[in-house]
mmCIF file of C-alpha atoms and ligand atoms in Angstrom:
data_model
loop_
_atom_site.group_PDB
_atom_site.id
_atom_site.type_symbol
_atom_site.label_atom_id
_atom_site.label_comp_id
_atom_site.label_asym_id
_atom_site.label_seq_id
_atom_site.Cartn_x
_atom_site.Cartn_y
_atom_site.Cartn_z
ATOM 1 C CA MET A 673 122.228 91.736 97.698
ATOM 2 C CA VAL A 674 121.312 94.491 100.060
ATOM 3 C CA LYS A 675 118.783 93.372 102.550
ATOM 4 C CA ILE A 676 115.834 95.864 102.257
ATOM 5 C CA ASP A 677 114.012 95.950 105.629
ATOM 6 C CA ILE A 678 110.458 97.219 104.735
ATOM 7 C CA ASN A 679 108.930 96.300 107.906
ATOM 8 C CA GLY A 680 111.576 98.404 109.863
ATOM 9 C CA MET A 681 111.152 101.358 107.618
ATOM 10 C CA LEU A 682 107.277 101.174 107.758
ATOM 11 C CA ALA A 683 107.483 101.045 111.575
ATOM 12 C CA ASN A 684 109.247 104.349 111.578
ATOM 13 C CA TYR A 685 106.941 106.104 109.019
ATOM 14 C CA ASP A 686 104.071 108.322 110.030
ATOM 15 C CA LYS A 687 101.276 106.518 108.321
ATOM 16 C CA LYS A 688 99.191 109.905 108.410
ATOM 17 C CA LYS A 689 101.812 111.633 106.433
ATOM 18 C CA LEU A 690 102.671 109.128 103.694
ATOM 19 C CA THR A 691 103.996 110.645 100.586
ATOM 20 C CA ILE A 692 103.527 109.169 97.021
ATOM 21 C CA ALA A 693 106.762 109.729 95.120
ATOM 22 C CA THR A 694 107.925 108.947 91.442
ATOM 23 C CA VAL A 695 110.208 110.119 88.804
ATOM 24 C CA CYS A 696 108.952 113.148 86.885
ATOM 25 C CA SER A 697 108.332 111.283 83.624
ATOM 26 C CA HIS A 698 106.264 108.620 81.829
ATOM 27 C CA SER A 699 103.018 108.644 83.851
ATOM 28 C CA SER A 700 103.935 110.875 86.549
ATOM 29 C CA LEU A 701 101.239 113.533 85.980
ATOM 30 C CA GLN A 702 98.566 110.760 86.199
ATOM 31 C CA ILE A 703 100.304 109.144 89.509
ATOM 32 C CA PHE A 704 100.452 112.540 91.239
ATOM 33 C CA ASN A 705 96.780 113.493 90.069
ATOM 34 C CA GLY A 706 95.414 110.070 91.397
ATOM 35 C CA ALA A 707 97.457 110.371 94.736
ATOM 36 C CA ARG A 708 96.143 113.975 95.181
ATOM 37 C CA LYS A 709 92.379 112.674 94.602
ATOM 38 C CA GLU A 710 92.969 110.162 97.504
ATOM 39 C CA GLY A 711 94.390 112.846 99.816
ATOM 40 C CA PHE A 712 98.138 111.976 99.688
ATOM 41 C CA LYS A 713 101.183 114.142 99.598
ATOM 42 C CA THR A 714 103.205 113.929 96.391
ATOM 43 C CA LEU A 715 106.801 114.247 95.688
ATOM 44 C CA GLY A 716 108.449 114.391 92.167
ATOM 45 C CA ILE A 717 112.020 113.291 91.816
ATOM 46 C CA SER A 718 113.633 115.304 89.041
ATOM 47 C CA VAL A 719 117.238 115.622 87.600
ATOM 48 C CA GLY A 720 118.966 119.013 87.757
ATOM 49 C CA GLU A 721 115.855 121.367 87.959
ATOM 50 C CA VAL A 722 112.272 121.652 88.492
ATOM 51 C CA LYS A 723 110.422 120.790 85.158
ATOM 52 C CA LYS A 724 108.525 123.950 84.115
ATOM 53 C CA PHE A 725 105.687 122.117 82.244
ATOM 54 C CA TYR A 726 104.217 120.774 85.722
ATOM 55 C CA ASN A 727 103.052 124.453 86.230
ATOM 56 C CA ALA A 728 100.671 124.118 83.255
ATOM 57 C CA PHE A 729 98.960 121.184 85.081
ATOM 58 C CA PRO A 730 98.333 122.194 88.651
ATOM 59 C CA LEU A 731 96.312 119.051 89.525
ATOM 60 C CA GLY A 732 99.090 116.855 88.234
ATOM 61 C CA LYS A 733 101.976 118.883 89.709
ATOM 62 C CA PRO A 734 103.661 117.206 92.796
ATOM 63 C CA ASP A 735 103.487 119.155 96.006
ATOM 64 C CA GLU A 736 107.251 118.972 96.370
ATOM 65 C CA PHE A 737 110.189 118.471 93.862
ATOM 66 C CA PHE A 738 113.194 116.543 95.061
ATOM 67 C CA ILE A 739 116.114 117.414 92.884
ATOM 68 C CA VAL A 740 119.006 114.959 92.328
ATOM 69 C CA ASP A 741 121.904 115.246 89.851
ATOM 70 C CA LYS A 742 121.589 112.005 88.381
ATOM 71 C CA TYR A 743 118.789 109.232 88.438
ATOM 72 C CA LYS A 744 121.208 106.619 89.315
ATOM 73 C CA ASP A 745 121.893 108.457 92.461
ATOM 74 C CA ILE A 746 118.440 108.487 93.983
ATOM 75 C CA GLY A 747 119.493 105.586 96.256
ATOM 76 C CA LYS A 748 121.987 107.778 97.864
ATOM 77 C CA TYR A 749 119.072 109.926 99.216
ATOM 78 C CA ALA A 750 117.080 107.054 100.520
ATOM 79 C CA GLU A 751 117.266 108.200 104.241
ATOM 80 C CA GLU A 752 116.258 111.711 103.359
ATOM 81 C CA LEU A 753 113.335 110.285 101.471
ATOM 82 C CA GLN A 754 112.496 107.837 104.230
ATOM 83 C CA GLU A 755 112.201 111.069 106.611
ATOM 84 C CA LYS A 756 109.611 112.249 104.236
ATOM 85 C CA ASN A 757 107.436 108.859 104.565
ATOM 86 C CA VAL A 758 107.934 108.163 100.890
ATOM 87 C CA ILE A 759 106.434 105.325 98.993
ATOM 88 C CA VAL A 760 107.897 104.947 95.533
ATOM 89 C CA ILE A 761 105.683 104.141 92.617
ATOM 90 C CA PRO A 762 107.906 102.712 89.733
ATOM 91 C CA HIS A 763 107.010 103.287 86.131
ATOM 92 C CA GLY A 764 108.955 102.173 83.073
ATOM 93 C CA SER A 765 111.084 105.278 82.904
ATOM 94 C CA PHE A 766 111.843 105.055 86.755
ATOM 95 C CA VAL A 767 113.178 101.445 86.360
ATOM 96 C CA GLU A 768 115.205 102.427 82.925
ATOM 97 C CA TYR A 769 116.732 105.784 84.345
ATOM 98 C CA LEU A 770 117.831 104.134 87.691
ATOM 99 C CA GLY A 771 118.969 100.889 86.090
ATOM 100 C CA PRO A 772 117.588 97.461 87.088
ATOM 101 C CA LYS A 773 120.089 96.901 89.721
ATOM 102 C CA ASN A 774 119.909 100.239 91.581
ATOM 103 C CA PHE A 775 116.087 99.806 91.388
ATOM 104 C CA SER A 776 116.167 96.430 93.022
ATOM 105 C CA THR A 777 118.378 97.571 95.742
ATOM 106 C CA LEU A 778 116.673 100.940 96.378
ATOM 107 C CA ASN A 779 116.160 101.231 100.120
ATOM 108 C CA LEU A 780 112.706 102.742 100.008
ATOM 109 C CA PRO A 781 109.319 101.077 100.182
ATOM 110 C CA THR A 782 108.254 100.370 96.660
ATOM 111 C CA PHE A 783 104.654 99.743 95.392
ATOM 112 C CA GLY A 784 104.516 96.172 93.749
ATOM 113 C CA ASN A 785 106.839 93.349 93.734
ATOM 114 C CA ARG A 786 110.465 94.072 92.827
ATOM 115 C CA ALA A 787 111.046 90.336 92.251
ATOM 116 C CA VAL A 788 108.933 90.441 89.046
ATOM 117 C CA LEU A 789 111.935 92.496 87.400
ATOM 118 C CA ASP A 790 113.948 89.172 87.067
ATOM 119 C CA TRP A 791 111.008 87.440 85.315
ATOM 120 C CA GLU A 792 110.264 90.271 83.022
ATOM 121 C CA SER A 793 113.598 91.391 81.827
ATOM 122 C CA ASP A 794 115.002 87.868 81.040
ATOM 123 C CA ARG A 795 113.313 86.778 77.897
ATOM 124 C CA ARG A 796 113.585 83.084 78.768
ATOM 125 C CA LYS A 797 112.003 83.455 82.183
ATOM 126 C CA GLU A 798 109.267 85.864 80.669
ATOM 127 C CA LYS A 799 108.485 82.999 78.174
ATOM 128 C CA ARG A 800 108.457 80.402 80.970
ATOM 129 C CA TRP A 801 106.022 82.493 82.957
ATOM 130 C CA LEU A 802 103.672 83.331 80.352
ATOM 131 C CA GLU A 803 103.661 79.976 78.378
ATOM 132 C CA SER A 804 103.359 77.953 81.586
ATOM 133 C CA ALA A 805 100.240 80.224 82.342
ATOM 134 C CA GLY A 806 98.791 78.997 79.016
ATOM 135 C CA LEU A 807 99.294 82.291 77.149
ATOM 136 C CA THR A 808 100.385 81.929 73.385
ATOM 137 C CA MET A 809 103.379 84.012 72.516
ATOM 138 C CA PRO A 810 104.658 84.663 68.865
ATOM 139 C CA LYS A 811 106.951 81.884 67.639
ATOM 140 C CA GLN A 812 110.691 82.441 67.989
ATOM 141 C CA ILE A 813 112.852 81.674 65.000
ATOM 142 C CA LYS A 814 116.290 80.385 66.111
ATOM 143 C CA ASN A 815 117.790 80.060 62.596
ATOM 144 C CA PRO A 816 117.435 83.099 60.400
ATOM 145 C CA LYS A 817 118.005 80.962 57.273
ATOM 146 C CA LYS A 818 114.556 79.525 58.075
ATOM 147 C CA ILE A 819 112.684 82.864 57.761
ATOM 148 C CA ASP A 820 109.773 82.048 55.507
ATOM 149 C CA LYS A 821 107.294 84.573 56.661
ATOM 150 C CA PRO A 822 107.294 87.994 58.301
ATOM 151 C CA VAL A 823 109.438 88.244 61.333
ATOM 152 C CA ILE A 824 110.286 91.075 63.638
ATOM 153 C CA VAL A 825 113.867 91.366 64.908
ATOM 154 C CA LYS A 826 114.274 92.728 68.396
ATOM 155 C CA TYR A 827 117.258 93.789 70.130
ATOM 156 C CA HIS A 828 117.888 92.945 73.787
ATOM 157 C CA GLY A 829 117.073 95.807 76.232
ATOM 158 C CA ALA A 830 116.019 98.277 73.399
ATOM 159 C CA LYS A 831 113.670 100.540 74.828
ATOM 160 C CA GLY A 832 110.465 101.629 73.032
ATOM 161 C CA GLY A 833 111.057 99.502 70.058
ATOM 162 C CA LYS A 834 114.134 101.298 69.041
ATOM 163 C CA GLY A 835 116.095 99.524 66.240
ATOM 164 C CA PHE A 836 113.410 96.842 65.754
ATOM 165 C CA PHE A 837 112.931 95.932 62.100
ATOM 166 C CA VAL A 838 110.791 93.610 60.098
ATOM 167 C CA ALA A 839 112.016 91.169 57.471
ATOM 168 C CA LYS A 840 110.229 88.721 55.128
ATOM 169 C CA THR A 841 113.259 86.737 53.876
ATOM 170 C CA TYR A 842 116.719 85.806 55.074
ATOM 171 C CA GLU A 843 118.318 88.177 52.652
ATOM 172 C CA GLU A 844 116.316 91.111 54.020
ATOM 173 C CA PHE A 845 117.230 90.031 57.596
ATOM 174 C CA ALA A 846 121.099 89.755 56.740
ATOM 175 C CA LYS A 847 121.048 93.128 55.067
ATOM 176 C CA ARG A 848 119.555 94.857 58.095
ATOM 177 C CA VAL A 849 120.912 93.171 61.095
ATOM 178 C CA ASP A 850 123.335 94.712 63.521
ATOM 179 C CA LYS A 851 125.106 91.513 64.655
ATOM 180 C CA SER A 852 127.099 93.622 67.315
ATOM 181 C CA LYS A 853 124.018 93.833 69.465
ATOM 182 C CA PRO A 854 122.242 90.594 70.916
ATOM 183 C CA TYR A 855 118.932 90.122 68.890
ATOM 184 C CA PHE A 856 116.269 87.673 68.622
ATOM 185 C CA ILE A 857 113.876 86.785 65.895
ATOM 186 C CA GLN A 858 110.024 86.632 66.484
ATOM 187 C CA GLU A 859 107.225 85.800 64.104
ATOM 188 C CA PHE A 860 105.399 89.015 63.151
ATOM 189 C CA VAL A 861 101.872 88.377 64.220
ATOM 190 C CA MET A 862 99.434 89.727 61.721
ATOM 191 C CA GLY A 863 96.325 91.322 63.386
ATOM 192 C CA THR A 864 95.464 94.239 65.710
ATOM 193 C CA ARG A 865 97.108 95.239 68.749
ATOM 194 C CA TYR A 866 95.558 95.855 72.158
ATOM 195 C CA TYR A 867 97.655 96.763 75.302
ATOM 196 C CA LEU A 868 95.710 95.497 78.348
ATOM 197 C CA HIS A 869 95.809 97.399 81.437
ATOM 198 C CA TYR A 870 95.190 95.074 84.670
ATOM 199 C CA PHE A 871 95.220 95.854 88.316
ATOM 200 C CA TYR A 872 95.864 92.981 90.652
ATOM 201 C CA SER A 873 95.165 93.472 94.340
ATOM 202 C CA PRO A 874 96.248 90.592 96.755
ATOM 203 C CA ILE A 875 94.342 92.223 99.562
ATOM 204 C CA GLN A 876 90.880 93.279 98.221
ATOM 205 C CA ASN A 877 88.308 90.547 97.454
ATOM 206 C CA ASP A 878 85.602 92.232 95.660
ATOM 207 C CA GLY A 879 84.812 91.922 91.906
ATOM 208 C CA TYR A 880 86.714 89.186 89.767
ATOM 209 C CA LYS A 881 88.211 87.012 92.543
ATOM 210 C CA LEU A 882 91.220 85.067 92.218
ATOM 211 C CA SER A 883 92.677 82.303 94.600
ATOM 212 C CA LYS A 884 93.963 85.276 96.473
ATOM 213 C CA GLY A 885 92.650 88.723 96.088
ATOM 214 C CA SER A 886 91.088 90.191 92.940
ATOM 215 C CA LEU A 887 91.754 91.296 89.304
ATOM 216 C CA GLN A 888 90.453 94.432 87.537
ATOM 217 C CA LEU A 889 90.854 95.530 83.941
ATOM 218 C CA LEU A 890 91.239 99.387 84.170
ATOM 219 C CA SER A 891 91.655 100.126 80.450
ATOM 220 C CA MET A 892 93.418 99.348 77.225
ATOM 221 C CA ASP A 893 95.291 101.286 74.540
ATOM 222 C CA ARG A 894 96.936 101.104 71.194
ATOM 223 C CA ARG A 895 100.551 102.559 70.988
ATOM 224 C CA ASP A 896 101.192 105.054 68.345
ATOM 225 C CA GLU A 897 104.516 103.990 66.793
ATOM 226 C CA THR A 898 106.729 106.076 64.449
ATOM 227 C CA THR A 899 107.137 105.451 61.550
ATOM 228 C CA ILE A 900 105.238 102.257 61.164
ATOM 229 C CA ASP A 901 101.750 103.677 62.067
ATOM 230 C CA GLU A 902 101.873 106.408 59.469
ATOM 231 C CA VAL A 903 104.288 105.485 56.953
ATOM 232 C CA GLN A 904 101.716 104.325 54.456
ATOM 233 C CA ARG A 905 101.033 107.965 53.837
ATOM 234 C CA LEU A 906 104.059 107.922 51.699
ATOM 235 C CA GLY A 907 103.539 104.728 49.775
ATOM 236 C CA SER A 908 103.427 100.978 50.313
ATOM 237 C CA ILE A 909 106.020 99.610 52.841
ATOM 238 C CA ALA A 910 107.354 97.484 50.019
ATOM 239 C CA GLU A 911 107.700 100.576 47.720
ATOM 240 C CA LEU A 912 109.582 102.468 50.470
ATOM 241 C CA GLU A 913 111.816 99.595 51.321
ATOM 242 C CA GLU A 914 112.976 99.536 47.739
ATOM 243 C CA LEU A 915 114.230 103.276 48.216
ATOM 244 C CA GLY A 916 115.871 102.148 51.491
ATOM 245 C CA ILE A 917 113.185 103.666 53.882
ATOM 246 C CA HIS A 918 112.462 101.218 56.516
ATOM 247 C CA PRO A 919 109.659 101.526 59.083
ATOM 248 C CA THR A 920 110.634 101.700 62.768
ATOM 249 C CA PHE A 921 108.640 101.108 66.046
ATOM 250 C CA VAL A 922 109.543 103.948 68.254
ATOM 251 C CA VAL A 923 106.584 104.752 70.680
ATOM 252 C CA THR A 924 105.601 108.323 70.531
ATOM 253 C CA GLY A 925 101.934 108.267 72.111
ATOM 254 C CA ASN A 926 98.945 106.211 73.027
ATOM 255 C CA ILE A 927 95.460 105.816 71.591
ATOM 256 C CA PRO A 928 92.569 105.016 73.719
ATOM 257 C CA ILE A 929 90.661 101.921 72.507
ATOM 258 C CA VAL A 930 87.881 99.446 73.491
ATOM 259 C CA MET A 931 87.468 95.751 72.393
ATOM 260 C CA ARG A 932 84.638 93.765 71.114
ATOM 261 C CA GLU A 933 82.869 92.810 74.290
ATOM 262 C CA SER A 934 82.937 89.068 73.251
ATOM 263 C CA LEU A 935 86.723 89.084 73.855
ATOM 264 C CA LEU A 936 86.602 90.174 77.349
ATOM 265 C CA PRO A 937 86.214 86.660 78.869
ATOM 266 C CA GLN A 938 89.718 85.707 77.125
ATOM 267 C CA VAL A 939 91.152 88.908 78.465
ATOM 268 C CA PHE A 940 90.239 88.058 82.094
ATOM 269 C CA LYS A 941 91.206 84.556 81.629
ATOM 270 C CA MET A 942 94.706 85.452 80.556
ATOM 271 C CA GLY A 943 94.957 88.016 83.307
ATOM 272 C CA GLU A 944 93.921 85.490 85.816
ATOM 273 C CA ALA A 945 96.301 82.852 84.633
ATOM 274 C CA VAL A 946 99.235 85.328 84.533
ATOM 275 C CA VAL A 947 98.506 86.205 88.219
ATOM 276 C CA GLU A 948 98.068 82.823 89.486
ATOM 277 C CA LYS A 949 101.306 81.668 87.788
ATOM 278 C CA SER A 950 103.119 84.836 89.204
ATOM 279 C CA LEU A 951 101.916 83.833 92.820
ATOM 280 C CA GLU A 952 103.432 80.285 92.336
ATOM 281 C CA LEU A 953 106.635 81.411 90.767
ATOM 282 C CA PHE A 954 107.599 84.679 92.780
ATOM 283 C CA GLY A 955 104.912 85.996 95.072
ATOM 284 C CA GLY A 956 102.775 87.679 92.607
ATOM 285 C CA VAL A 957 102.713 90.511 90.059
ATOM 286 C CA LEU A 958 101.266 93.196 92.584
ATOM 287 C CA GLY A 959 99.320 96.054 91.280
ATOM 288 C CA PRO A 960 99.242 97.320 87.640
ATOM 289 C CA PHE A 961 100.603 95.212 84.813
ATOM 290 C CA CYS A 962 99.914 95.209 80.913
ATOM 291 C CA LEU A 963 99.884 92.405 78.530
ATOM 292 C CA GLU A 964 100.847 93.570 74.968
ATOM 293 C CA THR A 965 98.879 91.536 72.671
ATOM 294 C CA VAL A 966 97.801 90.991 68.995
ATOM 295 C CA VAL A 967 94.495 89.689 68.123
ATOM 296 C CA THR A 968 94.455 87.548 65.009
ATOM 297 C CA GLU A 969 91.784 87.151 62.285
ATOM 298 C CA ASP A 970 90.642 83.917 64.291
ATOM 299 C CA LEU A 971 90.194 86.077 67.286
ATOM 300 C CA GLU A 972 92.920 84.484 69.175
ATOM 301 C CA PHE A 973 95.298 86.460 71.458
ATOM 302 C CA ARG A 974 98.954 86.304 71.020
ATOM 303 C CA VAL A 975 100.900 87.947 73.827
ATOM 304 C CA PHE A 976 104.262 89.433 72.867
ATOM 305 C CA GLU A 977 105.271 91.164 76.161
ATOM 306 C CA ILE A 978 104.431 91.819 79.729
ATOM 307 C CA SER A 979 104.940 95.156 81.633
ATOM 308 C CA ALA A 980 104.762 94.432 85.353
ATOM 309 C CA ARG A 981 104.111 98.139 86.467
ATOM 310 C CA ILE A 982 101.943 101.121 85.265
ATOM 311 C CA VAL A 983 102.387 101.603 81.513
ATOM 312 C CA ALA A 984 102.129 105.004 79.767
ATOM 313 C CA GLY A 985 99.285 103.519 77.862
ATOM 314 C CA THR A 986 97.152 104.232 80.904
ATOM 315 C CA ASN A 987 97.715 108.032 80.436
ATOM 316 C CA PRO A 988 94.607 108.718 78.125
ATOM 317 C CA TYR A 989 92.585 107.745 81.176
ATOM 318 C CA THR A 990 93.293 110.379 83.902
ATOM 319 C CA SER A 991 89.628 110.588 84.457
ATOM 320 C CA GLY A 992 88.764 106.907 84.042
ATOM 321 C CA SER A 993 88.226 104.554 80.978
ATOM 322 C CA PRO A 994 85.104 103.094 79.524
ATOM 323 C CA TYR A 995 85.991 100.023 81.671
ATOM 324 C CA SER A 996 87.059 101.823 84.898
ATOM 325 C CA GLU A 997 84.047 103.860 84.751
ATOM 326 C CA MET A 998 82.063 100.593 85.568
ATOM 327 C CA ILE A 999 84.196 99.936 88.664
ATOM 328 C CA GLN A 1000 84.187 103.613 89.992
ATOM 329 C CA PRO A 1001 83.693 106.922 88.258
ATOM 330 C CA ASP A 1002 86.863 108.945 87.607
ATOM 331 C CA LEU A 1003 89.290 106.020 88.255
ATOM 332 C CA SER A 1004 92.743 106.134 86.614
ATOM 333 C CA THR A 1005 95.518 103.553 87.227
ATOM 334 C CA GLY A 1006 97.213 106.313 89.173
ATOM 335 C CA ARG A 1007 94.371 106.817 91.499
ATOM 336 C CA ARG A 1008 93.817 103.050 91.912
ATOM 337 C CA ILE A 1009 97.550 102.640 93.112
ATOM 338 C CA ALA A 1010 96.760 105.290 95.677
ATOM 339 C CA GLN A 1011 93.582 103.652 96.800
ATOM 340 C CA GLU A 1012 95.359 100.481 97.389
ATOM 341 C CA ILE A 1013 98.046 102.166 99.558
ATOM 342 C CA LYS A 1014 95.196 103.884 101.344
ATOM 343 C CA TYR A 1015 93.301 100.616 101.833
ATOM 344 C CA ALA A 1016 96.474 98.533 102.991
ATOM 345 C CA THR A 1017 97.521 101.516 105.479
ATOM 346 C CA LYS A 1018 93.980 101.357 106.850
ATOM 347 C CA HIS A 1019 93.943 97.714 107.503
ATOM 348 C CA ASN A 1020 97.637 97.545 108.418
ATOM 349 C CA ARG A 1021 98.558 95.310 105.249
ATOM 350 C CA LEU A 1022 101.157 97.685 103.687
ATOM 351 C CA LYS A 1023 103.801 95.014 103.734
ATOM 352 C CA GLU A 1024 101.654 92.776 101.483
ATOM 353 C CA ILE A 1025 101.810 95.411 98.623
ATOM 354 C CA LEU A 1026 105.256 96.934 99.061
ATOM 355 C CA THR A 1027 108.556 95.418 98.626
HETATM 356 P P1 AMP B 610 107.988 95.546 72.212
HETATM 357 O O1 AMP B 610 109.267 96.489 72.451
HETATM 358 O O2 AMP B 610 108.195 94.229 72.395
HETATM 359 O O3 AMP B 610 106.820 96.044 72.904
HETATM 360 O O4 AMP B 610 107.617 95.810 70.557
HETATM 361 C C1 AMP B 610 107.478 97.054 69.984
HETATM 362 C C2 AMP B 610 106.442 97.110 69.098
HETATM 363 O O5 AMP B 610 106.711 96.240 67.925
HETATM 364 C C3 AMP B 610 105.134 96.770 69.639
HETATM 365 O O6 AMP B 610 104.410 97.622 70.065
HETATM 366 C C4 AMP B 610 104.403 96.188 68.354
HETATM 367 O O7 AMP B 610 103.922 97.221 67.518
HETATM 368 C C5 AMP B 610 105.481 95.574 67.563
HETATM 369 N N1 AMP B 610 105.637 94.145 67.779
HETATM 370 C C6 AMP B 610 106.438 93.589 68.708
HETATM 371 N N2 AMP B 610 106.188 92.299 68.690
HETATM 372 C C7 AMP B 610 105.591 91.928 67.581
HETATM 373 C C8 AMP B 610 105.091 90.701 67.063
HETATM 374 N N3 AMP B 610 105.525 89.624 67.475
HETATM 375 N N4 AMP B 610 104.258 90.809 66.026
HETATM 376 C C9 AMP B 610 103.827 92.003 65.592
HETATM 377 N N5 AMP B 610 104.298 93.275 66.075
HETATM 378 C C10 AMP B 610 105.029 93.244 67.014
#
């Protein structure tokens, strides 16, 4: 394992010229926009060419583009990027394009705790983390012959729900499953989906306090997934399945949403427990994270996934959400990240939020 010397790098950085950098995709417009609002320089890492669509959004366009041949090569340019005083903001596509291994060894100060990747990408560890925090996850079905209610079959490492399918019986499962890929079977939880966007600061103590630092709820969304979310326009799912048309779960966008207020105490209880457990297990899930949940008709939460960085579901809220508006007007998750870096720089605590 490459030893990343954050302190050494930071000692050489010009703190007055910190540059917020990310890969040009996913939530980059929001990240650049938020960094700009907090007075940072911004740098967009892009493959092959400058992406023209940024010109259409001048306030979300990075000050500078850094062109690479392949995302996997970003590590090769670490020294050059260090000279630009770069702090990297990881997002889902960043980690995916770079590959988890290259990401964890990237020799650049990175916002958040890279140790979380291990706990998030290994299903068993994720389950251990969330369940030991007291959260309820959907049941896992080990033996497909025992399928007696709707299940969702997920392939390991599949991005954006690609290839996932639902089955109600063993026969349906056997007909659809691709056994050449590792998969697992989960109870399909009936209810409504909420993707909760938290922000954990280990260094600021105002608001909702934890054993160390504080927790915010910045926003929530519901993903728009094709074709499951609109397939009913063509007929019932059962009817369509008879014709061999199966719904898919590929994320295409995000819809803003709020939740009945009486559920908010549970939302904070879950977020708090997840952070406290993460502090115990691996030094904490620092910065933004998202719990992907279903609320059942008994108003109970089932959590089927955690994303331990900024999620694209925060994109509807470039200028704040109904929740962040009550923390500070015009506060996006991208801007909140920039604020955390600004605060840590001012108080000489950058090494507590970067890895
Ligand atoms: P994931 O890649 O695990 O986030 O799942 C992709 C999508 O499948 C989610 O956004 C949900 O719409 C749906 N989904 C995943 N797990 C479940 C579950 N256990 N019950 C119901 N829907 C689920």
